[in-house]
Structures are given as structure tokens and as C-alpha cells.
Amino acid sequence: MPGVCTSIRMSPDQQYILATGTYKPRVKCFEVSNLSIKFERCFDSEVSTFEVISEDYSKMVFLQCDRYVEIHAGHGRHYRLRIPRFGRDMKYHKPSCDMFIVGVGRDIYRLNLERGQFLQPFETDGSCLNACEVNPEHHLLLAGTKEGTVEAWDPRTKQRCSTLDVAMKLPGVKEFPSVTALKFRNGLHMGVGTASGHVLIYDIRAKQPLLVKNHLNRLPIKRLAFNPAQNAVYSLDEATLKLWDEQTGKQIAYVESTTSFNDFCSIPDTGMFFLAQEDVKMLTYYVPAMGPAPRWCSFLDNLTEEIESEVVENVYDDYQFVTAKELAELGMEHLVGSNLLKGYMHGYFMDARLYNKAKAVVEPFAFDRFRKDKIRQEIESERKSRLQIESKLPKVNKELALKIMDEQANPSNSSKQRNVPNLLEDTRFKAMFENADFAVNKSAEEYRLLAPVLNRLDKSKAKELKKRVEVAHVAELHADEAKQREESDNDEDLFGFEKSDGETKDESDDEASSDDDDRREYVKEMKQAYKQVKRQRDEQDELEGENDEEQQEDETAESATRPQTNGHNHKPTANGNRFTLTALDQHQSSSLVQQRIKKASLQDRVQVMSQLEGQVTNVGRSFGNRQMTFEVNKQKKSQFHAKKREAEMKKHREERRSIVRPIKSLRLKKVNFK
């Protein structure tokens, strides 16, 4: 539709889909055999509802919003007439060829299409009529009123048969909701939709509803439909279309709207239905549980069978998630970047079989340990102590449990804090007090940084408790003094009482000073904690640096002990013309190096011994082919990094020297310009 689709219907022969919309007001007919549009017609005003009174599109009646009724034939508009009041709904009665029209007012207008004239209308007790319905079996006419009643009329006798009060049967409804939708399932059962969002299933022989279904969104029910083959009911409001069981009211499926729903149409004996909404697109849905697909789109059944036959397996069912730390513990860091690991979040997915093999290699007795722990836990759970002592403290995190119990039992807490569920009794935190893996590690760096804060909290709690005791004691003393003052009525007692006020002021000053002392102690403890953590980090970094130096010195010693063929007559080559020896670390035990030095020649021994005093470098010159540099404070970390940086730069320069072409290789050619 250009803008909005207002209503949609299916022809009785199920060959044509007709829909009305705006703007401009129009009707579109789609032919299902060709899956294409058949024709399109425009109106003078918007269509409220319409009825197809023939097997195909050759006879249709449109009720418009400006009180006009248009009768269309196959070629187009056949006749146009006007009703006295605005219409809201209409239904066709085939035996008498009467068109019943309801709307604003109490009358049910009867337009006889065979004679082409209005007949005497039915007068109801309602002030306004919202919906009507004709039973296809016994042709009983129902009309839903604004007052929440349903009136039944017999077209043969032109009299009212009965009145059903629907609003009185709704639970928890303060106002009387009007009836907005009516639909017959068969000759005996019908459904009634109300403006409050309720759907009631009735047997026309009883006044009590068989079932009451609440949409729970307080929006008027716009349309109802039944699926007798599956015992299902379709109910539509502005927000959702719900499919639910007719016997139990249990929801089967639902469709939520992105805009507002206006109407829907279900194809009989199938699982397909169409939705008209406040949008340009008309929606089509197919629910296989509600029935097969229509004959003109039978390919949907094959599609759904293929989808059901496909077994969707979870990709990560046979994979184990490991973090980078766990991967390092297994010794499988070299697999990063290969097909055996799949990166995910903060870790990797690994094949479960490979993980089990690696775990068995790294920890061969892990299963035996796990088995013994499980057996011990089972024995302890079954074994009862001979002395039945009730111990409320758990085995793990006892200090934390004591704090929680103290907070729960503290009468000074507010009622909200006391009503908070106890962590010791909560099953979600059960493992925290039973499993040793959840024990608080006091040697961890994070805990040591938080330790001063926790200590200060404990001190403040103890101080608050002490203060409460002192306040209670002072209150008792004041009560005794007041009693003595009443008995003696002496001025000295009054002076003494004033003195006690002065004492309380001094006490408050002492408390303020004690708070400052506590704050200073807290700051001091925090500084000490941070210094201790920083000191440990520096020591760890120094150890790593020393290990790197040891490895480099071992490599240097090995290169020094190798036999030299050229001796002092070392000639520079194209690849490089110098080599560097790094000094050994004094803190490293040099027993291994000394043994190698004893086995080496005199020339190699002189070179290695010179490294202990400085750094010797051969320079490709004819005179003075050696230079020596000395280092001071070798233990400093900054100089270690400087040496490392210098070696990297030297390696970089050598690489650049091997790549750069010499100037001699470039030959200038003389070019003559003509």
C-alpha cells in the first residue's frame, strides 16, 4: 500500500487476496495462482471494512468512513448509497440476501441486496454497536454493544433471542468494557473480544464463559479467528497477534508489531495468515504447527521439512576453554596462532581430547588426587561425630563468615540491611564457604593493597562499639545524677552537672584528635603497603634482568673459547669488520667460565680476562686495531638497558650496511638529447 493497510480478506474460493488501504483510498486484489496483483481500484473515501459476498472478487461490499456503502461488481463500482449513521461493522446473511450494518446508534440496519432497499431495522438496548457476526450454520445474528453485552437476534422471526452480559464475568475490571470483536467457531461455540484486552470463549447454551484469556496489555481486541483442526484461537490487538490453545488458554505462538496492527486474515485449514498494519507492507506468516501450507505455495512444506531435518550442533561442544595462564601451565604456548587454538574473549578454545592429554602429561596424578578428595568428602559427609557440636562456622573463609554473622546480628543496622538475605544461607554462594579454591589468599598483591582499608574498617567498628558502650555508661551516670538532683535540689549538683558537660566537651576534643591520629596511621599503613609491593616488583624485575645477563654471558664465553684461525691478523670482511664482547656479571658464579678459560689458549684467555675489566672491540685499522671501554655501576638496571639498546642499534647498522649498495656500482651513461 502507499501508506497504510486497513483491512485484508481472503476470497471464499481461496484464489484471491483483497486488501484496502490509503492514501489514496484503494483496494488491491492479488491472484495466488500467479502470485501477482490482479487489479487495483480507488475510492472517494477511506474504507472501514468490507465483505466478499461471492466465491471470487466479482461481488464485494465496502463500508466507508463517510457513511457511504459501495457495491462493486467484477468490472468496478456497481452502486453507491448512504446509511443514516456512521457504520463500524457489517455482515452478509446469505439465506435472506440481507446486509446487516451496525455503527453509531442502537439500530441494526438491514439492506436487502435482492430487492435493493432498506428493511425495518432491529432496535437493540445498547447505545452504540461495535461489532456483529452471523453464524454460518443456524444463521443467528450477534451484536456487541458499548455497554459490554451481546444481543442475539433471529433473522427469521425478526426478534431478540437473548442477551449475554460479558462485562460482569471479567475478573478485576473496574469499568464495563465494550464488546469489540465477535466470532463463531461452530454452531455452539463463539468467541467475544472486549476493549479491556480479554477474550471469552462461550457455549451459546450457557451464560458462564468456558475460558477467559487476558492479553495483559489492556488494548482492545480487534479481530478473532478459530483453527478447529488444531483447537487454536487467533486474537489480535494493536500490539500483538496471539495464538493460544482453546481448551487451556496456553500460548502457542505470538507475533509482535513494530507498528500498529489493524486487521488479519487466516486461510482456513492451513497455517498461513496475513496481517494488515500501519505500514506500506502487508505481512505474511506461516506456522507449520497450525497446519500445512496452501496449495499455491506448497514449497513451504518442503522448506520446513529440510529445516527440521537439519541437526544443528553447537560448534564448541567438544572444545575446552583455556586462558593464557592455563595455556602456559600446560606448556602449549607455541600453539598460539595455529589451527589447534581458536581465540575467544580472554582465552582460547582447544579440542577437549588434546586438553585431556596435555593435562594428563603435566599432572599425571591429578585424577587420583581428585578421586581421593571426592572419596574423603563422601566419607566425611556420611560419618557423624560422636560429640554432636553445633558449629555455625564453615570450613573455608571463617573470618568472612564471622563478619557476615556480626553484621546480621548487629542491632544498629537499619531494617533494610537486616532484611538482606544472609550469604551463608544463600545457595548461590554455597561454594565460597565449602570449596577451598574460593579461599581468601592473604598473600596476594591485591589483598595486601586492601589490607590497610580493611584494618581501618575493623578499627572503626571496634571504636564505634566502644563509643556506644561509653555513651550508654554516661547516660546511666546522668540518670543517677538527675535523680540525686531531684532529691537534694542542691546548687552544687547543678554545678557538678555543668562540669560534666565541660568534661564531655573535652572528651569530644579528645575524640577529634584520636580521629586525626587514626587517619595518620591509616595513611602510613597505606604507604608501607605500596612500598612493599613496589619493592617486590623491583626485585622480580632485577632477577629477570640478571637471568638475561647470565644467558648473554654464557653465549659470550662460548664464543670466546672457540679457536681463532686468523689470530691478530684479523681482516675485515664484507659482512662486518668488528665483534663485541660483553662484560660478565660479578654476582654470577663464574666457576663454569673459569673451567673453560683454563682449557682455552693463551690468546683466548687474554681476551676473556680483558672482558672482566672492560669491553674490548677490534677496529679494522692498520695501526691501533683495538679499543677498550669501561663501565661503572654495572648493577644498575638503566645501564643494562642502555647496553641492550646499543647492541640492537649496532646490529641494525650492520644490516643496513649489508643492504645499501656502494656508489661505485652506479655507472653514469651519457645520453644524447636530440
XYZ file of C-alpha atoms in Angstrom:
674
model
C 0.000 0.000 0.000
C 1.152 3.599 -0.490
C 0.837 4.388 3.207
C -1.332 2.166 5.437
C -3.228 -1.107 5.061
C -6.547 -1.004 6.953
C -8.173 -4.401 6.276
C -7.420 -7.665 4.470
C -9.587 -10.636 3.393
C -9.357 -13.925 1.505
C -11.984 -14.848 -1.075
C -14.111 -17.932 -0.242
C -12.532 -19.909 -3.101
C -9.054 -19.059 -1.671
C -7.825 -17.793 -5.040
C -7.728 -14.064 -4.351
C -6.383 -11.865 -1.557
C -8.081 -8.486 -1.219
C -6.746 -5.605 0.855
C -7.777 -1.990 1.387
C -5.591 0.901 2.381
C -4.696 4.532 1.919
C -3.597 7.094 0.742
C -5.288 7.469 -1.746
C -8.054 5.104 -0.594
C -7.952 1.962 -2.700
C -8.447 -1.778 -2.888
C -5.917 -4.224 -4.296
C -6.661 -7.742 -5.490
C -3.858 -10.339 -5.655
C -4.182 -13.626 -7.524
C -2.463 -16.511 -5.731
C -2.151 -18.708 -8.840
C 0.194 -16.160 -10.426
C 1.447 -14.624 -7.167
C 0.823 -11.186 -8.624
C -1.618 -8.307 -8.453
C -4.892 -8.741 -10.362
C -6.292 -5.220 -10.249
C -6.424 -2.027 -8.209
C -9.336 0.384 -7.656
C -9.564 3.711 -5.872
C -12.339 5.198 -3.700
C -13.576 8.627 -2.758
C -13.137 7.972 0.990
C -11.379 5.542 3.297
C -12.766 2.028 3.783
C -13.686 0.947 7.339
C -14.425 -2.702 6.476
C -15.618 -4.799 3.542
C -17.208 -8.173 2.754
C -16.817 -10.565 -0.178
C -20.309 -11.931 -0.865
C -19.400 -14.182 -3.818
C -16.911 -17.001 -4.315
C -14.433 -14.701 -6.039
C -13.944 -10.942 -6.346
C -16.985 -10.415 -8.617
C -19.259 -9.174 -5.787
C -17.954 -7.050 -2.903
C -19.470 -4.516 -0.499
C -17.357 -1.718 1.065
C -18.349 0.270 4.179
C -16.667 3.679 4.117
C -15.942 6.145 6.874
C -18.253 8.863 5.466
C -21.451 6.706 5.833
C -21.350 5.519 2.218
C -21.750 1.888 1.170
C -20.304 0.900 -2.205
C -21.313 -2.274 -4.038
C -18.738 -3.488 -6.569
C -19.038 -5.982 -9.388
C -16.282 -7.582 -11.426
C -15.929 -4.586 -13.703
C -15.913 -1.941 -10.924
C -18.358 0.080 -8.827
C -21.954 -1.037 -9.365
C -23.910 1.158 -6.938
C -23.305 3.636 -4.107
C -25.691 4.505 -1.260
C -25.662 6.142 2.154
C -26.757 4.962 5.630
C -28.248 7.240 8.320
C -25.359 6.916 10.817
C -21.666 6.118 10.739
C -21.055 2.417 10.377
C -18.486 0.281 12.203
C -19.109 -3.281 11.056
C -21.287 -5.284 8.680
C -22.075 -8.940 7.848
C -23.918 -10.660 4.999
C -26.831 -13.077 5.604
C -26.956 -15.430 2.605
C -30.436 -17.041 3.053
C -32.243 -13.692 3.022
C -29.658 -11.668 0.999
C -29.657 -9.107 3.817
C -26.629 -6.988 4.664
C -26.591 -6.163 8.417
C -24.804 -2.901 9.234
C -24.081 -1.701 12.793
C -22.492 1.514 13.988
C -23.179 4.652 15.997
C -26.699 4.196 17.329
C -28.896 1.415 18.605
C -30.248 0.247 15.222
C -29.090 -2.700 13.145
C -29.665 -1.597 9.552
C -30.878 -4.209 7.080
C -30.098 -3.670 3.410
C -31.697 -6.282 1.143
C -29.473 -6.720 -1.894
C -32.058 -8.747 -3.821
C -34.768 -6.096 -3.636
C -32.369 -3.173 -3.457
C -33.963 -1.412 -0.489
C -33.660 -0.904 3.299
C -35.850 -3.007 5.567
C -37.120 -2.298 9.062
C -34.017 -2.141 11.345
C -33.599 -4.115 14.561
C -33.646 -1.948 17.681
C -31.247 -3.054 20.406
C -30.894 -1.996 24.047
C -27.362 -0.689 23.571
C -26.447 2.907 22.937
C -23.796 2.023 20.365
C -22.896 -1.143 18.436
C -19.267 -2.030 17.691
C -19.359 -5.479 16.057
C -21.693 -8.066 14.579
C -21.444 -11.689 13.432
C -23.686 -14.223 11.614
C -23.436 -17.930 12.380
C -22.818 -19.905 9.156
C -24.839 -22.942 10.379
C -28.039 -21.720 12.036
C -27.656 -18.048 10.884
C -28.042 -16.475 14.319
C -27.117 -12.761 14.363
C -24.978 -11.388 17.217
C -24.356 -7.713 18.004
C -21.803 -6.400 20.528
C -22.732 -3.218 22.408
C -20.788 -0.461 24.067
C -22.242 -1.470 27.479
C -20.487 -4.855 27.368
C -23.443 -7.030 26.323
C -24.025 -9.339 23.362
C -27.517 -9.446 21.863
C -28.691 -12.422 19.755
C -31.299 -11.897 17.024
C -33.137 -14.446 14.882
C -33.409 -13.154 11.264
C -36.380 -15.458 10.623
C -38.634 -14.094 13.387
C -37.005 -10.599 13.469
C -36.921 -10.780 17.289
C -34.260 -10.773 20.007
C -33.498 -14.267 21.318
C -31.316 -13.473 24.319
C -28.859 -11.045 25.893
C -25.469 -12.067 27.319
C -23.714 -9.817 29.839
C -19.999 -10.239 29.131
C -18.571 -7.439 31.303
C -19.891 -8.946 34.553
C -17.812 -12.098 34.016
C -14.440 -10.314 33.786
C -12.285 -10.506 36.955
C -10.524 -7.400 38.249
C -12.118 -4.936 35.810
C -13.345 -1.684 37.360
C -15.199 -0.323 34.316
C -17.596 -2.105 31.988
C -15.604 -2.771 28.796
C -17.382 -2.706 25.489
C -17.530 -5.647 23.096
C -15.187 -5.031 20.143
C -14.960 -8.422 18.320
C -17.223 -11.451 17.733
C -16.533 -14.767 16.015
C -18.289 -18.174 15.784
C -16.264 -21.373 15.914
C -19.149 -23.654 15.010
C -22.874 -23.828 15.698
C -22.447 -23.796 19.508
C -19.186 -22.077 20.445
C -18.192 -18.463 19.961
C -15.503 -16.016 20.999
C -16.011 -12.498 22.368
C -13.315 -9.817 22.465
C -13.531 -6.791 24.749
C -11.954 -3.346 24.914
C -10.048 -4.353 28.073
C -7.959 -6.953 26.198
C -9.925 -10.063 27.294
C -11.134 -12.911 25.091
C -14.016 -15.055 26.387
C -14.987 -18.438 24.938
C -18.707 -19.195 25.320
C -21.118 -22.000 24.699
C -24.284 -20.261 23.470
C -26.326 -22.533 25.744
C -24.701 -21.202 28.930
C -24.121 -17.752 30.424
C -20.806 -18.666 32.072
C -17.684 -18.483 29.887
C -15.712 -21.658 29.248
C -12.410 -19.782 29.275
C -11.173 -16.222 29.816
C -7.917 -15.222 28.130
C -6.188 -11.952 29.050
C -3.810 -10.265 26.593
C -2.261 -8.385 29.538
C -1.798 -5.133 27.614
C -5.251 -3.501 28.062
C -5.707 -2.892 24.335
C -8.992 -3.579 22.530
C -9.324 -6.886 20.705
C -9.750 -6.075 17.022
C -10.378 -9.469 15.447
C -10.788 -13.146 16.345
C -10.377 -16.367 14.349
C -10.515 -20.113 15.075
C -8.455 -23.041 13.844
C -10.669 -26.085 14.570
C -8.096 -28.615 13.339
C -5.563 -27.594 15.998
C -8.035 -26.293 18.652
C -6.333 -22.902 18.432
C -7.594 -19.341 18.704
C -6.146 -16.288 16.955
C -6.686 -12.974 18.777
C -5.419 -9.619 17.521
C -4.891 -6.246 19.201
C -2.785 -3.264 18.195
C 0.433 -4.674 19.657
C 0.361 -8.458 19.179
C -1.299 -11.379 17.449
C -1.519 -14.312 19.869
C -2.102 -17.957 19.046
C -3.292 -19.976 22.063
C -4.982 -23.245 22.928
C -8.757 -23.158 23.045
C -9.067 -25.609 25.954
C -6.297 -24.474 28.308
C -5.511 -20.924 27.170
C -1.801 -21.791 26.930
C 0.054 -19.633 24.428
C 1.341 -21.395 21.304
C 2.933 -18.500 19.432
C 2.718 -14.743 19.072
C 3.684 -12.016 16.628
C 4.783 -8.621 17.912
C 4.289 -5.482 15.862
C 6.820 -2.797 15.034
C 3.828 -0.562 14.177
C 0.109 -0.948 14.996
C -1.849 -3.929 13.684
C -5.177 -3.113 12.003
C -6.533 -6.449 10.774
C -5.585 -10.016 9.945
C -6.939 -12.877 7.829
C -6.254 -16.596 8.244
C -6.545 -19.123 5.413
C -8.840 -21.991 6.515
C -7.248 -25.430 7.118
C -3.729 -24.044 6.730
C -1.058 -22.492 8.927
C -0.769 -19.257 6.936
C -2.230 -15.861 7.796
C -1.874 -12.259 6.630
C -1.540 -9.102 8.711
C -2.562 -5.539 7.837
C -0.599 -2.890 9.697
C 0.138 0.836 9.842
C 2.845 0.448 7.223
C 3.266 0.011 3.489
C 3.961 -3.729 3.769
C 1.352 -6.422 4.436
C 2.883 -9.230 6.484
C 2.641 -12.938 5.680
C 3.336 -15.623 8.310
C 3.374 -19.392 8.147
C 3.178 -21.541 11.293
C 3.718 -25.250 10.440
C 2.200 -26.359 13.770
C -1.128 -24.781 12.777
C -1.472 -26.718 9.525
C 0.071 -27.351 6.103
C 0.923 -24.661 3.598
C -1.675 -23.673 0.981
C -1.614 -25.489 -2.335
C -0.343 -22.449 -4.236
C 2.794 -22.241 -2.015
C 3.387 -25.913 -1.180
C 7.136 -25.361 -1.412
C 6.961 -24.032 2.154
C 6.300 -27.557 3.450
C 9.458 -28.895 1.809
C 11.407 -25.967 3.208
C 10.216 -26.577 6.760
C 10.932 -30.312 6.482
C 14.500 -29.567 5.449
C 14.919 -27.169 8.345
C 13.581 -29.737 10.824
C 15.795 -32.500 9.426
C 18.926 -30.443 9.898
C 20.607 -31.199 13.203
C 22.203 -28.017 14.462
C 25.215 -28.890 16.588
C 26.975 -26.484 18.844
C 30.404 -25.752 17.433
C 32.057 -25.669 20.862
C 30.526 -28.817 22.373
C 33.805 -30.741 22.069
C 36.072 -27.832 22.991
C 37.603 -26.717 26.267
C 38.127 -23.041 27.096
C 41.571 -22.174 28.489
C 43.058 -18.832 29.472
C 46.547 -17.656 28.543
C 47.777 -18.532 32.039
C 46.381 -22.073 31.870
C 47.918 -22.466 28.419
C 51.332 -21.514 29.830
C 50.917 -24.026 32.672
C 50.213 -26.745 30.117
C 53.326 -25.729 28.151
C 51.402 -25.192 24.931
C 52.083 -21.522 24.261
C 53.716 -22.413 20.950
C 50.278 -23.389 19.595
C 49.059 -19.777 19.602
C 48.269 -18.806 16.026
C 47.814 -22.389 14.835
C 44.593 -24.177 13.887
C 44.565 -26.043 17.199
C 43.565 -22.911 19.133
C 40.613 -20.640 18.413
C 40.841 -17.218 20.023
C 37.765 -16.270 22.038
C 37.390 -13.421 24.562
C 40.311 -13.544 27.020
C 41.451 -17.057 26.118
C 41.262 -19.835 23.557
C 39.130 -22.824 22.623
C 41.064 -26.099 22.473
C 39.961 -29.568 21.468
C 38.840 -31.438 24.569
C 40.854 -34.532 23.681
C 44.054 -32.522 23.259
C 43.367 -30.721 26.546
C 42.890 -34.009 28.422
C 46.134 -35.424 27.008
C 48.112 -32.307 27.922
C 46.567 -32.257 31.388
C 47.492 -35.899 31.924
C 51.109 -35.209 30.907
C 51.511 -32.109 33.072
C 49.646 -33.504 36.089
C 49.722 -37.322 35.831
C 48.303 -37.806 39.317
C 45.557 -35.158 39.105
C 42.788 -37.722 38.617
C 43.978 -39.832 41.525
C 44.089 -36.721 43.699
C 40.608 -35.718 42.592
C 39.310 -39.223 43.246
C 40.764 -39.285 46.761
C 39.260 -35.870 47.556
C 35.818 -36.999 46.411
C 36.059 -40.179 48.492
C 37.149 -38.182 51.523
C 34.267 -35.732 51.082
C 31.764 -38.561 50.810
C 33.133 -40.260 53.927
C 33.076 -37.014 55.920
C 29.530 -36.251 54.828
C 28.289 -39.711 55.865
C 30.319 -40.000 59.058
C 28.785 -38.393 62.157
C 30.819 -37.197 65.070
C 30.216 -38.849 68.427
C 30.063 -35.427 70.039
C 27.278 -33.507 68.331
C 28.587 -29.949 68.490
C 26.692 -27.341 66.556
C 29.263 -25.291 64.682
C 27.910 -22.459 62.611
C 31.284 -21.502 61.158
C 32.166 -23.018 57.761
C 35.470 -24.702 56.984
C 36.531 -22.113 54.389
C 36.674 -18.322 54.865
C 35.868 -18.367 58.592
C 36.794 -14.707 59.097
C 34.467 -13.615 56.329
C 31.677 -15.723 57.808
C 32.233 -14.128 61.244
C 31.957 -10.647 59.713
C 28.739 -11.544 57.920
C 27.226 -13.021 61.087
C 28.246 -9.921 63.038
C 26.623 -7.595 60.502
C 23.415 -9.636 60.510
C 23.232 -9.693 64.302
C 24.147 -6.004 64.755
C 21.033 -4.224 66.120
C 22.271 -0.814 64.956
C 21.759 -1.713 61.290
C 18.651 -0.420 59.571
C 15.687 -2.637 58.822
C 16.645 -2.792 55.117
C 20.118 -4.090 55.956
C 18.694 -6.679 58.323
C 16.218 -7.874 55.675
C 19.025 -8.541 53.184
C 19.369 -12.345 52.683
C 22.252 -13.962 54.525
C 25.143 -15.050 52.292
C 25.779 -18.077 54.497
C 22.274 -19.369 53.804
C 22.168 -18.426 50.124
C 22.756 -21.454 47.877
C 24.358 -19.284 45.178
C 27.351 -18.561 47.461
C 27.496 -22.054 48.988
C 30.753 -22.978 47.235
C 32.507 -19.886 48.618
C 32.385 -21.392 52.141
C 32.911 -25.051 51.155
C 35.346 -25.161 48.237
C 38.965 -24.400 49.129
C 39.522 -22.834 45.680
C 37.477 -19.828 46.843
C 39.525 -19.200 49.991
C 40.819 -15.660 50.506
C 44.530 -15.511 49.611
C 46.072 -13.055 52.064
C 49.485 -13.253 50.388
C 48.130 -11.922 47.104
C 49.143 -8.463 45.950
C 45.546 -7.228 45.694
C 44.745 -8.293 49.246
C 47.857 -6.601 50.660
C 46.917 -3.337 48.976
C 43.441 -3.554 50.522
C 44.653 -4.690 53.934
C 45.020 -1.152 55.413
C 41.475 -0.319 54.329
C 40.100 -3.485 55.916
C 42.076 -2.888 59.100
C 40.758 0.645 59.349
C 37.187 -0.606 58.901
C 37.703 -3.139 61.683
C 39.178 -0.432 63.931
C 36.301 1.931 63.178
C 33.789 -0.801 64.025
C 35.593 -1.550 67.283
C 35.785 2.150 68.076
C 32.072 2.590 67.309
C 31.237 -0.319 69.596
C 33.386 1.180 72.341
C 31.726 4.554 71.827
C 28.264 3.011 72.152
C 29.279 1.380 75.422
C 30.671 4.673 76.761
C 27.536 6.580 75.713
C 25.372 4.054 77.487
C 27.549 4.341 80.597
C 27.407 8.158 80.530
C 23.634 8.031 80.095
C 23.364 5.864 83.199
C 25.549 8.312 85.165
C 23.447 11.264 84.033
C 20.280 9.458 85.013
C 21.699 8.830 88.507
C 22.805 12.477 88.827
C 19.394 13.735 87.726
C 17.750 11.519 90.307
C 20.062 12.805 93.050
C 19.418 16.396 91.941
C 15.694 15.924 92.252
C 16.128 14.519 95.731
C 18.631 17.064 97.129
C 17.788 20.116 94.962
C 21.282 21.498 95.637
C 23.287 24.093 93.636
C 26.448 22.043 93.930
C 24.734 19.302 91.996
C 23.854 21.780 89.293
C 27.488 22.970 89.211
C 28.630 19.371 89.053
C 26.262 18.716 86.177
C 27.665 21.708 84.297
C 31.123 20.379 84.994
C 30.171 17.085 83.445
C 29.118 18.991 80.328
C 32.579 20.509 80.188
C 34.092 17.109 80.588
C 32.036 15.865 77.654
C 33.404 18.753 75.551
C 36.944 17.739 76.485
C 36.084 14.174 75.589
C 34.793 15.294 72.187
C 38.068 17.173 71.598
C 39.992 14.035 72.547
C 37.881 12.036 70.121
C 38.633 14.516 67.309
C 42.336 14.269 67.995
C 42.109 10.477 68.094
C 40.406 10.554 64.676
C 43.333 12.563 63.289
C 45.762 10.036 64.749
C 43.815 7.180 63.182
C 43.902 8.949 59.829
C 47.651 9.413 60.051
C 48.138 5.771 60.950
C 45.942 4.742 58.002
C 47.972 6.873 55.559
C 51.189 5.451 56.967
C 49.965 1.873 56.583
C 48.870 2.502 53.003
C 52.287 3.961 52.107
C 54.047 0.995 53.676
C 51.848 -1.455 51.767
C 52.507 0.269 48.432
C 56.257 0.461 49.148
C 56.390 -3.228 49.979
C 54.560 -4.190 46.795
C 56.765 -1.892 44.709
C 59.913 -3.328 46.332
C 58.864 -6.866 45.456
C 58.145 -5.852 41.861
C 61.594 -4.234 41.543
C 63.282 -7.332 42.958
C 61.437 -9.507 40.493
C 62.459 -7.253 37.587
C 66.100 -7.338 38.743
C 66.071 -11.122 38.884
C 64.724 -11.258 35.345
C 67.433 -8.822 34.215
C 70.156 -10.884 35.896
C 68.881 -14.036 34.193
C 69.075 -12.301 30.820
C 72.649 -11.175 31.585
C 73.627 -14.701 32.602
C 72.353 -16.110 29.318
C 74.183 -13.449 27.326
C 77.429 -14.025 29.255
C 77.244 -17.761 28.684
C 76.919 -17.167 24.953
C 79.875 -14.730 25.073
C 82.072 -17.213 26.954
C 81.289 -19.936 24.447
C 82.187 -17.667 21.538
C 85.421 -16.671 23.319
C 86.576 -20.257 23.873
C 86.208 -21.189 20.197
C 89.602 -21.460 18.369
C 90.501 -18.411 16.246
C 92.179 -19.169 12.911
C 93.304 -15.673 11.990
C 94.710 -14.534 15.354
C 95.822 -10.923 15.380
C 95.825 -10.722 11.595
C 92.013 -10.478 11.517
C 90.866 -8.833 8.327
C 87.582 -7.066 7.852
C 85.036 -8.792 5.594
C 82.133 -7.579 3.515
C 79.594 -8.709 6.106
C 81.203 -6.912 9.046
C 84.602 -5.853 10.398
C 84.183 -5.897 14.167
C 82.923 -8.023 17.069
C 81.980 -7.082 20.645
C 82.437 -8.895 23.949
C 80.135 -8.062 26.844
C 81.471 -7.943 30.410
C 80.467 -10.690 32.809
C 78.237 -10.073 35.798
C 80.144 -10.003 39.076
C 77.255 -11.526 41.055
C 77.161 -14.646 38.867
C 79.200 -17.631 39.923
C 81.952 -17.959 37.307
C 83.081 -21.494 38.058
C 81.917 -22.778 34.695
C 83.569 -19.899 32.858
C 86.878 -20.373 34.734
C 86.978 -24.044 33.771
C 86.521 -23.119 30.128
C 89.214 -20.437 30.389
C 91.777 -22.963 31.720
C 91.186 -25.192 28.708
C 91.455 -22.314 26.187
C 94.629 -20.984 24.507
C 96.624 -18.001 25.805
C 95.165 -15.625 23.205
C 91.565 -16.563 24.070
C 92.400 -16.391 27.782
C 93.700 -12.805 27.393
C 90.536 -11.801 25.543
C 88.232 -13.260 28.209
C 90.204 -11.779 31.098
C 90.089 -8.371 29.442
C 86.286 -8.622 29.479
C 86.341 -8.709 33.283
C 87.934 -5.244 33.263
C 86.190 -3.598 30.322
C 84.807 -4.000 26.857
C 87.293 -4.704 24.053
C 86.400 -4.088 20.420
C 88.525 -4.824 17.339
C 88.690 -1.988 14.849
C 89.669 -2.619 11.249
C 92.699 -0.328 11.096
C 96.336 -0.919 10.265
C 97.503 0.733 13.461
C 95.893 0.523 16.877
C 93.317 -2.105 15.985
C 91.794 -2.341 19.487
C 89.787 -0.058 21.706
C 88.591 -0.592 25.273
C 85.629 0.942 27.121
C 84.893 0.663 30.836
C 81.534 0.582 32.651
C 80.764 1.852 36.148
C 77.913 0.607 38.390
C 77.084 -2.412 36.286
C 74.345 -3.445 38.650
C 72.116 -0.563 37.686
C 69.194 -1.530 35.557
C 69.359 1.598 33.420
C 72.861 0.770 32.153
C 71.750 -2.755 31.376
C 69.002 -1.418 29.146
C 71.446 1.073 27.587
C 73.844 -1.733 26.646
C 70.985 -3.744 25.233
C 69.855 -0.757 23.192
C 73.402 -0.157 21.911
C 73.720 -3.777 20.776
C 70.407 -3.546 18.940
C 71.456 -0.333 17.184
C 74.809 -1.913 16.181
C 73.011 -4.899 14.723
C 70.683 -2.555 12.867
C 73.589 -0.587 11.377
C 75.263 -3.782 10.189
C 72.066 -4.895 8.496
C 71.708 -1.520 6.789
C 75.376 -1.652 5.683
C 74.844 -5.039 4.036
C 71.760 -3.796 2.160
C 72.960 -0.388 0.925
C 74.690 -0.578 -2.462
C 78.105 1.128 -2.886
C 78.349 4.206 -5.044
C 80.986 2.600 -7.305
C 78.427 0.152 -8.586
C 76.496 3.001 -10.182
C 77.779 3.881 -13.646
C 76.779 7.038 -15.400
C 75.827 6.703 -19.006
C 75.995 9.536 -21.429
C 72.671 10.333 -23.005
C 72.376 12.408 -26.139
C 69.265 14.504 -26.493
C 68.275 15.294 -29.993
